[in-house]
Amino acid sequence: MVFAAAMTASSGSGAGPVQFTLLAQGAQSGIEDERNVVILDEAALRSLWTSHGAGANPVPPPPQVDFSSEMVIAAFAGTRNSRGYRLTIAGIEEMDRRLQVDLLLERPGAGCMTAQVLTQPHVWAKLRRSALPVEFRMSTVDIPCAAGG
């Protein structure tokens, strides 16, 4: 499980790009199924974070979120059978009275040699709180093998 330093991407308010802060991203999670979650309160965050951290010893504390003005989104790509997968947020945009979260799943291209271990790509971010419905869209892209790999 990798916890990224806060990173901000996109900016704006109203219709258009929505600013978000990356909270965590990595390839190991206690959540093994594919799912996308919108978290609106501390109890829900703690519950999902505990499930996510299952197997880590100790489980890191959940990120700090002010739920009066912020919310969290978390996306899990499900269990994959090798290394080389990465889940990222390509962008979040307010459009047509909804928030659209564009996810990008990078996977090893054909013929790539990767360690055959189970991984669970995931990404967490916080953004300004919104009452709009959230729609997640996933795109997958094959990453070519490194030279000689």
mmCIF file with all atom_site columns, C-alpha atoms in Angstrom:
data_model
loop_
_atom_site.group_PDB
_atom_site.id
_atom_site.type_symbol
_atom_site.label_atom_id
_atom_site.label_alt_id
_atom_site.label_comp_id
_atom_site.label_asym_id
_atom_site.label_entity_id
_atom_site.label_seq_id
_atom_site.pdbx_PDB_ins_code
_atom_site.Cartn_x
_atom_site.Cartn_y
_atom_site.Cartn_z
_atom_site.occupancy
_atom_site.B_iso_or_equiv
_atom_site.pdbx_formal_charge
_atom_site.auth_seq_id
_atom_site.auth_comp_id
_atom_site.auth_asym_id
_atom_site.auth_atom_id
_atom_site.pdbx_PDB_model_num
ATOM 1   C CA . MET A 1 1   ? 0.000   0.000   0.000   1.00 0.00 ? 1   MET A CA 1
ATOM 2   C CA . VAL A 1 2   ? 1.494   3.331   -1.061  1.00 0.00 ? 2   VAL A CA 1
ATOM 3   C CA . PHE A 1 3   ? 0.309   6.586   0.418   1.00 0.00 ? 3   PHE A CA 1
ATOM 4   C CA . ALA A 1 4   ? 1.010   9.552   -1.799  1.00 0.00 ? 4   ALA A CA 1
ATOM 5   C CA . ALA A 1 5   ? 1.725   13.035  -0.613  1.00 0.00 ? 5   ALA A CA 1
ATOM 6   C CA . ALA A 1 6   ? -1.193  15.305  -1.325  1.00 0.00 ? 6   ALA A CA 1
ATOM 7   C CA . MET A 1 7   ? -1.297  16.187  -4.996  1.00 0.00 ? 7   MET A CA 1
ATOM 8   C CA . THR A 1 8   ? -3.702  18.599  -6.572  1.00 0.00 ? 8   THR A CA 1
ATOM 9   C CA . ALA A 1 9   ? -4.924  18.236  -10.124 1.00 0.00 ? 9   ALA A CA 1
ATOM 10  C CA . SER A 1 10  ? -7.282  20.355  -12.175 1.00 0.00 ? 10  SER A CA 1
ATOM 11  C CA . SER A 1 11  ? -8.912  23.468  -10.839 1.00 0.00 ? 11  SER A CA 1
ATOM 12  C CA . GLY A 1 12  ? -12.153 25.259  -11.156 1.00 0.00 ? 12  GLY A CA 1
ATOM 13  C CA . SER A 1 13  ? -15.598 25.622  -9.696  1.00 0.00 ? 13  SER A CA 1
ATOM 14  C CA . GLY A 1 14  ? -19.011 25.207  -11.196 1.00 0.00 ? 14  GLY A CA 1
ATOM 15  C CA . ALA A 1 15  ? -19.235 23.392  -14.511 1.00 0.00 ? 15  ALA A CA 1
ATOM 16  C CA . GLY A 1 16  ? -15.891 22.173  -15.786 1.00 0.00 ? 16  GLY A CA 1
ATOM 17  C CA . PRO A 1 17  ? -12.834 20.620  -14.143 1.00 0.00 ? 17  PRO A CA 1
ATOM 18  C CA . VAL A 1 18  ? -13.033 19.920  -10.413 1.00 0.00 ? 18  VAL A CA 1
ATOM 19  C CA . GLN A 1 19  ? -10.021 20.236  -8.125  1.00 0.00 ? 19  GLN A CA 1
ATOM 20  C CA . PHE A 1 20  ? -9.081  17.132  -6.156  1.00 0.00 ? 20  PHE A CA 1
ATOM 21  C CA . THR A 1 21  ? -6.310  16.029  -3.820  1.00 0.00 ? 21  THR A CA 1
ATOM 22  C CA . LEU A 1 22  ? -4.820  12.558  -4.167  1.00 0.00 ? 22  LEU A CA 1
ATOM 23  C CA . LEU A 1 23  ? -4.881  10.817  -0.777  1.00 0.00 ? 23  LEU A CA 1
ATOM 24  C CA . ALA A 1 24  ? -3.569  7.329   -1.537  1.00 0.00 ? 24  ALA A CA 1
ATOM 25  C CA . GLN A 1 25  ? -2.713  5.204   -4.529  1.00 0.00 ? 25  GLN A CA 1
ATOM 26  C CA . GLY A 1 26  ? -1.106  1.814   -4.886  1.00 0.00 ? 26  GLY A CA 1
ATOM 27  C CA . ALA A 1 27  ? -1.346  -1.853  -5.775  1.00 0.00 ? 27  ALA A CA 1
ATOM 28  C CA . GLN A 1 28  ? -2.087  -3.502  -2.422  1.00 0.00 ? 28  GLN A CA 1
ATOM 29  C CA . SER A 1 29  ? -5.469  -3.311  -0.726  1.00 0.00 ? 29  SER A CA 1
ATOM 30  C CA . GLY A 1 30  ? -7.637  -5.445  1.493   1.00 0.00 ? 30  GLY A CA 1
ATOM 31  C CA . ILE A 1 31  ? -10.489 -4.678  -0.907  1.00 0.00 ? 31  ILE A CA 1
ATOM 32  C CA . GLU A 1 32  ? -10.384 -7.354  -3.570  1.00 0.00 ? 32  GLU A CA 1
ATOM 33  C CA . ASP A 1 33  ? -13.502 -6.571  -5.615  1.00 0.00 ? 33  ASP A CA 1
ATOM 34  C CA . GLU A 1 34  ? -13.936 -3.883  -8.238  1.00 0.00 ? 34  GLU A CA 1
ATOM 35  C CA . ARG A 1 35  ? -15.867 -0.961  -6.785  1.00 0.00 ? 35  ARG A CA 1
ATOM 36  C CA . ASN A 1 36  ? -16.172 2.807   -6.706  1.00 0.00 ? 36  ASN A CA 1
ATOM 37  C CA . VAL A 1 37  ? -17.237 4.587   -3.541  1.00 0.00 ? 37  VAL A CA 1
ATOM 38  C CA . VAL A 1 38  ? -18.322 8.085   -2.554  1.00 0.00 ? 38  VAL A CA 1
ATOM 39  C CA . ILE A 1 39  ? -17.684 8.764   1.142   1.00 0.00 ? 39  ILE A CA 1
ATOM 40  C CA . LEU A 1 40  ? -19.611 11.539  2.864   1.00 0.00 ? 40  LEU A CA 1
ATOM 41  C CA . ASP A 1 41  ? -18.858 11.012  6.566   1.00 0.00 ? 41  ASP A CA 1
ATOM 42  C CA . GLU A 1 42  ? -16.134 10.006  9.001   1.00 0.00 ? 42  GLU A CA 1
ATOM 43  C CA . ALA A 1 43  ? -17.751 6.685   9.970   1.00 0.00 ? 43  ALA A CA 1
ATOM 44  C CA . ALA A 1 44  ? -17.913 5.521   6.345   1.00 0.00 ? 44  ALA A CA 1
ATOM 45  C CA . LEU A 1 45  ? -14.307 6.621   5.774   1.00 0.00 ? 45  LEU A CA 1
ATOM 46  C CA . ARG A 1 46  ? -13.040 4.740   8.825   1.00 0.00 ? 46  ARG A CA 1
ATOM 47  C CA . SER A 1 47  ? -14.955 1.594   7.879   1.00 0.00 ? 47  SER A CA 1
ATOM 48  C CA . LEU A 1 48  ? -13.717 1.491   4.270   1.00 0.00 ? 48  LEU A CA 1
ATOM 49  C CA . TRP A 1 49  ? -10.169 2.507   5.297   1.00 0.00 ? 49  TRP A CA 1
ATOM 50  C CA . THR A 1 50  ? -10.048 -0.356  7.801   1.00 0.00 ? 50  THR A CA 1
ATOM 51  C CA . SER A 1 51  ? -11.147 -2.847  5.116   1.00 0.00 ? 51  SER A CA 1
ATOM 52  C CA . HIS A 1 52  ? -8.654  -1.334  2.676   1.00 0.00 ? 52  HIS A CA 1
ATOM 53  C CA . GLY A 1 53  ? -5.817  -1.651  5.191   1.00 0.00 ? 53  GLY A CA 1
ATOM 54  C CA . ALA A 1 54  ? -6.575  -5.267  6.103   1.00 0.00 ? 54  ALA A CA 1
ATOM 55  C CA . GLY A 1 55  ? -3.293  -7.145  6.083   1.00 0.00 ? 55  GLY A CA 1
ATOM 56  C CA . ALA A 1 56  ? -1.170  -4.073  6.816   1.00 0.00 ? 56  ALA A CA 1
ATOM 57  C CA . ASN A 1 57  ? 0.406   -4.056  10.243  1.00 0.00 ? 57  ASN A CA 1
ATOM 58  C CA . PRO A 1 58  ? -0.319  -1.571  11.599  1.00 0.00 ? 58  PRO A CA 1
ATOM 59  C CA . VAL A 1 59  ? -3.107  -0.112  9.492   1.00 0.00 ? 59  VAL A CA 1
ATOM 60  C CA . PRO A 1 60  ? -2.161  3.525   8.819   1.00 0.00 ? 60  PRO A CA 1
ATOM 61  C CA . PRO A 1 61  ? -4.610  6.113   10.145  1.00 0.00 ? 61  PRO A CA 1
ATOM 62  C CA . PRO A 1 62  ? -7.207  7.368   7.676   1.00 0.00 ? 62  PRO A CA 1
ATOM 63  C CA . PRO A 1 63  ? -6.564  10.684  5.946   1.00 0.00 ? 63  PRO A CA 1
ATOM 64  C CA . GLN A 1 64  ? -7.822  13.904  7.501   1.00 0.00 ? 64  GLN A CA 1
ATOM 65  C CA . VAL A 1 65  ? -11.002 15.110  5.813   1.00 0.00 ? 65  VAL A CA 1
ATOM 66  C CA . ASP A 1 66  ? -13.330 17.982  6.757   1.00 0.00 ? 66  ASP A CA 1
ATOM 67  C CA . PHE A 1 67  ? -16.646 16.398  5.817   1.00 0.00 ? 67  PHE A CA 1
ATOM 68  C CA . SER A 1 68  ? -18.489 19.697  6.308   1.00 0.00 ? 68  SER A CA 1
ATOM 69  C CA . SER A 1 69  ? -16.885 20.935  3.063   1.00 0.00 ? 69  SER A CA 1
ATOM 70  C CA . GLU A 1 70  ? -15.168 17.877  1.516   1.00 0.00 ? 70  GLU A CA 1
ATOM 71  C CA . MET A 1 71  ? -15.955 14.344  0.402   1.00 0.00 ? 71  MET A CA 1
ATOM 72  C CA . VAL A 1 72  ? -13.817 11.372  -0.587  1.00 0.00 ? 72  VAL A CA 1
ATOM 73  C CA . ILE A 1 73  ? -13.938 9.133   -3.612  1.00 0.00 ? 73  ILE A CA 1
ATOM 74  C CA . ALA A 1 74  ? -12.203 5.773   -3.682  1.00 0.00 ? 74  ALA A CA 1
ATOM 75  C CA . ALA A 1 75  ? -11.835 3.447   -6.646  1.00 0.00 ? 75  ALA A CA 1
ATOM 76  C CA . PHE A 1 76  ? -10.691 -0.167  -6.588  1.00 0.00 ? 76  PHE A CA 1
ATOM 77  C CA . ALA A 1 77  ? -9.844  -2.123  -9.746  1.00 0.00 ? 77  ALA A CA 1
ATOM 78  C CA . GLY A 1 78  ? -10.319 -5.543  -8.165  1.00 0.00 ? 78  GLY A CA 1
ATOM 79  C CA . THR A 1 79  ? -7.712  -8.264  -7.788  1.00 0.00 ? 79  THR A CA 1
ATOM 80  C CA . ARG A 1 80  ? -5.304  -8.630  -10.702 1.00 0.00 ? 80  ARG A CA 1
ATOM 81  C CA . ASN A 1 81  ? -2.981  -11.598 -11.233 1.00 0.00 ? 81  ASN A CA 1
ATOM 82  C CA . SER A 1 82  ? 0.286   -9.705  -11.713 1.00 0.00 ? 82  SER A CA 1
ATOM 83  C CA . ARG A 1 83  ? 2.216   -6.546  -11.003 1.00 0.00 ? 83  ARG A CA 1
ATOM 84  C CA . GLY A 1 84  ? 2.189   -3.766  -13.545 1.00 0.00 ? 84  GLY A CA 1
ATOM 85  C CA . TYR A 1 85  ? -1.354  -2.475  -13.004 1.00 0.00 ? 85  TYR A CA 1
ATOM 86  C CA . ARG A 1 86  ? -1.947  1.113   -11.900 1.00 0.00 ? 86  ARG A CA 1
ATOM 87  C CA . LEU A 1 87  ? -5.222  2.938   -11.272 1.00 0.00 ? 87  LEU A CA 1
ATOM 88  C CA . THR A 1 88  ? -5.261  6.733   -11.581 1.00 0.00 ? 88  THR A CA 1
ATOM 89  C CA . ILE A 1 89  ? -7.779  9.539   -11.695 1.00 0.00 ? 89  ILE A CA 1
ATOM 90  C CA . ALA A 1 90  ? -7.445  11.126  -15.122 1.00 0.00 ? 90  ALA A CA 1
ATOM 91  C CA . GLY A 1 91  ? -9.778  13.931  -14.108 1.00 0.00 ? 91  GLY A CA 1
ATOM 92  C CA . ILE A 1 92  ? -12.991 14.944  -12.408 1.00 0.00 ? 92  ILE A CA 1
ATOM 93  C CA . GLU A 1 93  ? -15.434 17.202  -14.162 1.00 0.00 ? 93  GLU A CA 1
ATOM 94  C CA . GLU A 1 94  ? -18.782 18.744  -13.315 1.00 0.00 ? 94  GLU A CA 1
ATOM 95  C CA . MET A 1 95  ? -21.079 18.331  -16.294 1.00 0.00 ? 95  MET A CA 1
ATOM 96  C CA . ASP A 1 96  ? -24.767 17.794  -16.973 1.00 0.00 ? 96  ASP A CA 1
ATOM 97  C CA . ARG A 1 97  ? -25.676 18.128  -13.267 1.00 0.00 ? 97  ARG A CA 1
ATOM 98  C CA . ARG A 1 98  ? -23.290 15.362  -12.187 1.00 0.00 ? 98  ARG A CA 1
ATOM 99  C CA . LEU A 1 99  ? -19.665 14.807  -11.264 1.00 0.00 ? 99  LEU A CA 1
ATOM 100 C CA . GLN A 1 100 ? -17.855 12.580  -13.717 1.00 0.00 ? 100 GLN A CA 1
ATOM 101 C CA . VAL A 1 101 ? -14.758 10.801  -12.402 1.00 0.00 ? 101 VAL A CA 1
ATOM 102 C CA . ASP A 1 102 ? -12.558 9.518   -15.216 1.00 0.00 ? 102 ASP A CA 1
ATOM 103 C CA . LEU A 1 103 ? -10.410 6.601   -14.075 1.00 0.00 ? 103 LEU A CA 1
ATOM 104 C CA . LEU A 1 104 ? -7.518  5.149   -16.034 1.00 0.00 ? 104 LEU A CA 1
ATOM 105 C CA . LEU A 1 105 ? -6.380  1.569   -15.463 1.00 0.00 ? 105 LEU A CA 1
ATOM 106 C CA . GLU A 1 106 ? -2.928  0.965   -16.884 1.00 0.00 ? 106 GLU A CA 1
ATOM 107 C CA . ARG A 1 107 ? -2.062  -2.683  -17.447 1.00 0.00 ? 107 ARG A CA 1
ATOM 108 C CA . PRO A 1 108 ? 0.996   -4.491  -18.776 1.00 0.00 ? 108 PRO A CA 1
ATOM 109 C CA . GLY A 1 109 ? 0.929   -4.906  -22.555 1.00 0.00 ? 109 GLY A CA 1
ATOM 110 C CA . ALA A 1 110 ? 0.999   -8.248  -24.335 1.00 0.00 ? 110 ALA A CA 1
ATOM 111 C CA . GLY A 1 111 ? 4.240   -10.128 -23.780 1.00 0.00 ? 111 GLY A CA 1
ATOM 112 C CA . CYS A 1 112 ? 5.357   -8.051  -20.784 1.00 0.00 ? 112 CYS A CA 1
ATOM 113 C CA . MET A 1 113 ? 7.087   -10.030 -18.077 1.00 0.00 ? 113 MET A CA 1
ATOM 114 C CA . THR A 1 114 ? 5.630   -9.216  -14.675 1.00 0.00 ? 114 THR A CA 1
ATOM 115 C CA . ALA A 1 115 ? 5.773   -10.804 -11.255 1.00 0.00 ? 115 ALA A CA 1
ATOM 116 C CA . GLN A 1 116 ? 2.869   -13.213 -10.865 1.00 0.00 ? 116 GLN A CA 1
ATOM 117 C CA . VAL A 1 117 ? 1.439   -11.911 -7.601  1.00 0.00 ? 117 VAL A CA 1
ATOM 118 C CA . LEU A 1 118 ? -2.038  -10.775 -6.711  1.00 0.00 ? 118 LEU A CA 1
ATOM 119 C CA . THR A 1 119 ? -2.451  -6.990  -6.677  1.00 0.00 ? 119 THR A CA 1
ATOM 120 C CA . GLN A 1 120 ? -5.392  -4.694  -5.972  1.00 0.00 ? 120 GLN A CA 1
ATOM 121 C CA . PRO A 1 121 ? -4.878  -1.323  -7.714  1.00 0.00 ? 121 PRO A CA 1
ATOM 122 C CA . HIS A 1 122 ? -6.648  1.536   -5.966  1.00 0.00 ? 122 HIS A CA 1
ATOM 123 C CA . VAL A 1 123 ? -6.812  5.321   -5.753  1.00 0.00 ? 123 VAL A CA 1
ATOM 124 C CA . TRP A 1 124 ? -8.328  7.673   -3.158  1.00 0.00 ? 124 TRP A CA 1
ATOM 125 C CA . ALA A 1 125 ? -8.962  11.411  -3.489  1.00 0.00 ? 125 ALA A CA 1
ATOM 126 C CA . LYS A 1 126 ? -10.786 14.182  -1.695  1.00 0.00 ? 126 LYS A CA 1
ATOM 127 C CA . LEU A 1 127 ? -12.658 17.029  -3.316  1.00 0.00 ? 127 LEU A CA 1
ATOM 128 C CA . ARG A 1 128 ? -15.134 19.725  -2.417  1.00 0.00 ? 128 ARG A CA 1
ATOM 129 C CA . ARG A 1 129 ? -18.391 18.327  -1.134  1.00 0.00 ? 129 ARG A CA 1
ATOM 130 C CA . SER A 1 130 ? -21.163 18.163  -3.710  1.00 0.00 ? 130 SER A CA 1
ATOM 131 C CA . ALA A 1 131 ? -24.762 17.004  -3.708  1.00 0.00 ? 131 ALA A CA 1
ATOM 132 C CA . LEU A 1 132 ? -24.488 16.063  -7.377  1.00 0.00 ? 132 LEU A CA 1
ATOM 133 C CA . PRO A 1 133 ? -24.576 12.390  -8.338  1.00 0.00 ? 133 PRO A CA 1
ATOM 134 C CA . VAL A 1 134 ? -21.144 10.911  -9.040  1.00 0.00 ? 134 VAL A CA 1
ATOM 135 C CA . GLU A 1 135 ? -20.508 8.815   -12.136 1.00 0.00 ? 135 GLU A CA 1
ATOM 136 C CA . PHE A 1 136 ? -17.303 6.810   -12.520 1.00 0.00 ? 136 PHE A CA 1
ATOM 137 C CA . ARG A 1 137 ? -15.965 5.939   -15.989 1.00 0.00 ? 137 ARG A CA 1
ATOM 138 C CA . MET A 1 138 ? -13.055 3.539   -16.405 1.00 0.00 ? 138 MET A CA 1
ATOM 139 C CA . SER A 1 139 ? -10.753 3.380   -19.400 1.00 0.00 ? 139 SER A CA 1
ATOM 140 C CA . THR A 1 140 ? -8.033  0.761   -19.774 1.00 0.00 ? 140 THR A CA 1
ATOM 141 C CA . VAL A 1 141 ? -4.763  1.248   -21.588 1.00 0.00 ? 141 VAL A CA 1
ATOM 142 C CA . ASP A 1 142 ? -2.008  -1.281  -22.295 1.00 0.00 ? 142 ASP A CA 1
ATOM 143 C CA . ILE A 1 143 ? 1.474   -0.089  -21.292 1.00 0.00 ? 143 ILE A CA 1
ATOM 144 C CA . PRO A 1 144 ? 4.227   -1.307  -23.613 1.00 0.00 ? 144 PRO A CA 1
ATOM 145 C CA . CYS A 1 145 ? 7.043   -3.372  -22.097 1.00 0.00 ? 145 CYS A CA 1
ATOM 146 C CA . ALA A 1 146 ? 10.284  -1.638  -21.213 1.00 0.00 ? 146 ALA A CA 1
ATOM 147 C CA . ALA A 1 147 ? 13.162  -2.287  -23.627 1.00 0.00 ? 147 ALA A CA 1
ATOM 148 C CA . GLY A 1 148 ? 14.508  -5.761  -23.051 1.00 0.00 ? 148 GLY A CA 1
ATOM 149 C CA . GLY A 1 149 ? 11.532  -6.648  -20.799 1.00 0.00 ? 149 GLY A CA 1
#
